[in-house]
PDB file of C-alpha atoms in Angstrom:
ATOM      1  CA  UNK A   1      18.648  -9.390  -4.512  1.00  0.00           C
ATOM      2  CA  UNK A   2      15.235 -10.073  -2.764  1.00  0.00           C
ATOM      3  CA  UNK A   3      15.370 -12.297   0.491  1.00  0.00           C
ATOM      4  CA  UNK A   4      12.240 -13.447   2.086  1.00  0.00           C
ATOM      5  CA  UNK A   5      13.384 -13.915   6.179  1.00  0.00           C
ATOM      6  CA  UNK A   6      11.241 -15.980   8.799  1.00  0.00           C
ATOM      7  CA  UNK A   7      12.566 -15.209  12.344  1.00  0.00           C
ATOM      8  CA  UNK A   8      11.632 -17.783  15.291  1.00  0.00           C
ATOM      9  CA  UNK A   9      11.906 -16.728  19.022  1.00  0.00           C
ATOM     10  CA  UNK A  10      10.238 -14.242  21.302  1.00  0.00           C
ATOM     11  CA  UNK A  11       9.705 -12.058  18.702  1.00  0.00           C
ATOM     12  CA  UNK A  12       6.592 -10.920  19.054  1.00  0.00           C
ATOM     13  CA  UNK A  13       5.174  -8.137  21.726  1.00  0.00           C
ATOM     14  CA  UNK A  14       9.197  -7.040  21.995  1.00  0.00           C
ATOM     15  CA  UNK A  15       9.381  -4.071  19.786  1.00  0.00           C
ATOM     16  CA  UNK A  16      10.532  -6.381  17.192  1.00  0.00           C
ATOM     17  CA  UNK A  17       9.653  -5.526  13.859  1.00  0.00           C
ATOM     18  CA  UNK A  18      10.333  -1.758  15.113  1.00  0.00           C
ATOM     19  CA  UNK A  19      13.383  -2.425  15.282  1.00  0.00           C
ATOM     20  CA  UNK A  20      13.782  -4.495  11.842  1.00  0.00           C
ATOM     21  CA  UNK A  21      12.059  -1.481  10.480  1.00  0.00           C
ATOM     22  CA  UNK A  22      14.585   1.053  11.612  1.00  0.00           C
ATOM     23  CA  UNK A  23      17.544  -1.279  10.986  1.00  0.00           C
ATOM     24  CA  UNK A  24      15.981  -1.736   7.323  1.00  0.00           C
ATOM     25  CA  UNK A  25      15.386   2.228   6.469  1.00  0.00           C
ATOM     26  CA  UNK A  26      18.769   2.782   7.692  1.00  0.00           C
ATOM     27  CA  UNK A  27      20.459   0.377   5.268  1.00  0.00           C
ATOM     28  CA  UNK A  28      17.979   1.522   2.802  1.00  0.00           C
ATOM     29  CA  UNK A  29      15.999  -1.435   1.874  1.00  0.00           C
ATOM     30  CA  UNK A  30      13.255  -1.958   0.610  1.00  0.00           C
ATOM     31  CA  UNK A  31      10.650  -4.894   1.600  1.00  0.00           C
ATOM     32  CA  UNK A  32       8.580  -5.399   4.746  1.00  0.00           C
ATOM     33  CA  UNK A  33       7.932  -6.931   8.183  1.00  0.00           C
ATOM     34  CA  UNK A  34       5.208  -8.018   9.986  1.00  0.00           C
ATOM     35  CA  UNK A  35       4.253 -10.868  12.464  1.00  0.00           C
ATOM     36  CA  UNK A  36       2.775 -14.017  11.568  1.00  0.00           C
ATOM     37  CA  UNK A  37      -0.134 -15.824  13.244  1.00  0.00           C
ATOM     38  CA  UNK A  38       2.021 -18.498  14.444  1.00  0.00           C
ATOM     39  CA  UNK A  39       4.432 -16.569  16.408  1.00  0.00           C
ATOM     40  CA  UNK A  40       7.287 -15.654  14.532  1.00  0.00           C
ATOM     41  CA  UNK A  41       8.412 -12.630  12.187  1.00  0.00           C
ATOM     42  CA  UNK A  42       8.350 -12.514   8.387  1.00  0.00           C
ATOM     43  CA  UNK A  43      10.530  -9.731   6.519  1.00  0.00           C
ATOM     44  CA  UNK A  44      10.769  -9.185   2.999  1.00  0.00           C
ATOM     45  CA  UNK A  45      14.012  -7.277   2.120  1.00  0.00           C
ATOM     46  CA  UNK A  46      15.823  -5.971  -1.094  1.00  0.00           C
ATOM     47  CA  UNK A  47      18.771  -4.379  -1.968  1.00  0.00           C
ATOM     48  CA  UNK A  48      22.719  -5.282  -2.368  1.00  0.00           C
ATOM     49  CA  UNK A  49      24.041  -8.337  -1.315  1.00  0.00           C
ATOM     50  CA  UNK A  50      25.984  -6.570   1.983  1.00  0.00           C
ATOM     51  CA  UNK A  51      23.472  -4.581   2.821  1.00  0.00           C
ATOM     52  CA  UNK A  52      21.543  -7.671   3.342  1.00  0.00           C
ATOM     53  CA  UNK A  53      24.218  -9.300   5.031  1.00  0.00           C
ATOM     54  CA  UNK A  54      24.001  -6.526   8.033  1.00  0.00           C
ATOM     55  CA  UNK A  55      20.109  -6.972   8.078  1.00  0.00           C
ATOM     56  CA  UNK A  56      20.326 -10.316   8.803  1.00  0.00           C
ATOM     57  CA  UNK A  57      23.048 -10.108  11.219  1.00  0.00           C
ATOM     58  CA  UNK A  58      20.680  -7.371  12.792  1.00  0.00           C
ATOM     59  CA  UNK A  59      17.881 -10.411  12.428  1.00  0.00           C
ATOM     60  CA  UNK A  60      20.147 -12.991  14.346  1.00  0.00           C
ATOM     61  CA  UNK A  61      20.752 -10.295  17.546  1.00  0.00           C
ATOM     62  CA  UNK A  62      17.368  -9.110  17.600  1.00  0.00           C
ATOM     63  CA  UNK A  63      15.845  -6.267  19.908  1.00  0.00           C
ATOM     64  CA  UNK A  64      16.011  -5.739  23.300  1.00  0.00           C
ATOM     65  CA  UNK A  65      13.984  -7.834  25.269  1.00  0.00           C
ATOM     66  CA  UNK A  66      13.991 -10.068  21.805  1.00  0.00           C
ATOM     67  CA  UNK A  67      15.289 -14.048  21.964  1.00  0.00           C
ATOM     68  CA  UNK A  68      15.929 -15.295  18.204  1.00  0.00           C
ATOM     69  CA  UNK A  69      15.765 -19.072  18.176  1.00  0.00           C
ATOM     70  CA  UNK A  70      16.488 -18.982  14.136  1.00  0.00           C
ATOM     71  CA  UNK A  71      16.673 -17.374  11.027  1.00  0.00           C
ATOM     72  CA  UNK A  72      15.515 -18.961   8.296  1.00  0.00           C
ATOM     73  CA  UNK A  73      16.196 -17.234   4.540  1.00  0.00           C
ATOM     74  CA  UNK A  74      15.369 -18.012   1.083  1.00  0.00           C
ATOM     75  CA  UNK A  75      16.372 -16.011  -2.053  1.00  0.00           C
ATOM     76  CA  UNK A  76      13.255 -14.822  -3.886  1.00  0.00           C
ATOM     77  CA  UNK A  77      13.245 -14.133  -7.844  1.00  0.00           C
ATOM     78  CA  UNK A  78      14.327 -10.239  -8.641  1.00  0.00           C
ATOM     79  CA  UNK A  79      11.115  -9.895  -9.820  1.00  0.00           C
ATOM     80  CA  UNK A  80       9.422 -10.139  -6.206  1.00  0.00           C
ATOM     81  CA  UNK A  81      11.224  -7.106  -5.634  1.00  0.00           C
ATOM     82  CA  UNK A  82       9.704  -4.949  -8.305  1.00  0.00           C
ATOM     83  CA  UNK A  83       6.512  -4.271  -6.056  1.00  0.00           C
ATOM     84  CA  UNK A  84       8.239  -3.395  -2.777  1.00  0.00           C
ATOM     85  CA  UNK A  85       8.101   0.056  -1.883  1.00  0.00           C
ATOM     86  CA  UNK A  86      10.265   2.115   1.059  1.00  0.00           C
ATOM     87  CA  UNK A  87      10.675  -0.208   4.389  1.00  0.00           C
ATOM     88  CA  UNK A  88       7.416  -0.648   5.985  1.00  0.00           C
ATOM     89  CA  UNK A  89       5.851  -2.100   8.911  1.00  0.00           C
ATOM     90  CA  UNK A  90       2.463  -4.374   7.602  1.00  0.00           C
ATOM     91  CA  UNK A  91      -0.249  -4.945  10.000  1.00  0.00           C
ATOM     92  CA  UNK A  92       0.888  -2.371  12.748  1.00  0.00           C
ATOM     93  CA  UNK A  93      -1.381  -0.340  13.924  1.00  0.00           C
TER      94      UNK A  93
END
């Protein structure tokens, strides 16, 4: 499965997509996460169907010093996976 997350909150400046990174690598997902220029965080994930279950359970409590407002998911075609690579942070520097 593929799942395209958008995560509203204080989400940004936390350590946020850190920790959606490490969460991510550790399930073994693949996908991304990176901030968008309204605010919130985007994420990218695929793998098994549990596996994403825990991510976004990891989405909903966020990271320390993190407040998630909502989580908002849509499942993406199994073809959007076929380009995603290991976990990765995009636009970090």
């Amino acid at each position: 499965m593929v799942r395209h997350y958008l995560v509203k909150g204080r989400v940004q400046g936390v350590g946020f997509r850190w920790f959606v990174h490490r969460e991510a690598a550790a399930l073994g997902l693949k996908g991304w996460v990176r901030n968008t220029e309204d605010g919130h965080v985007e994420v990218v994930a695929a793998g098994d169907e549990p596996v994403l279950a825990e991510l976004e359970s990891a989405l909903h409590k966020g990271s320390r010093g993190s407040r998630v407002d909502a989580v908002i998911t849509h499942d993406l075609a199994e073809s959007e996976g076929d380009s995603l690579g290991n976990f990765q942070i995009e636009g970090a520097w």
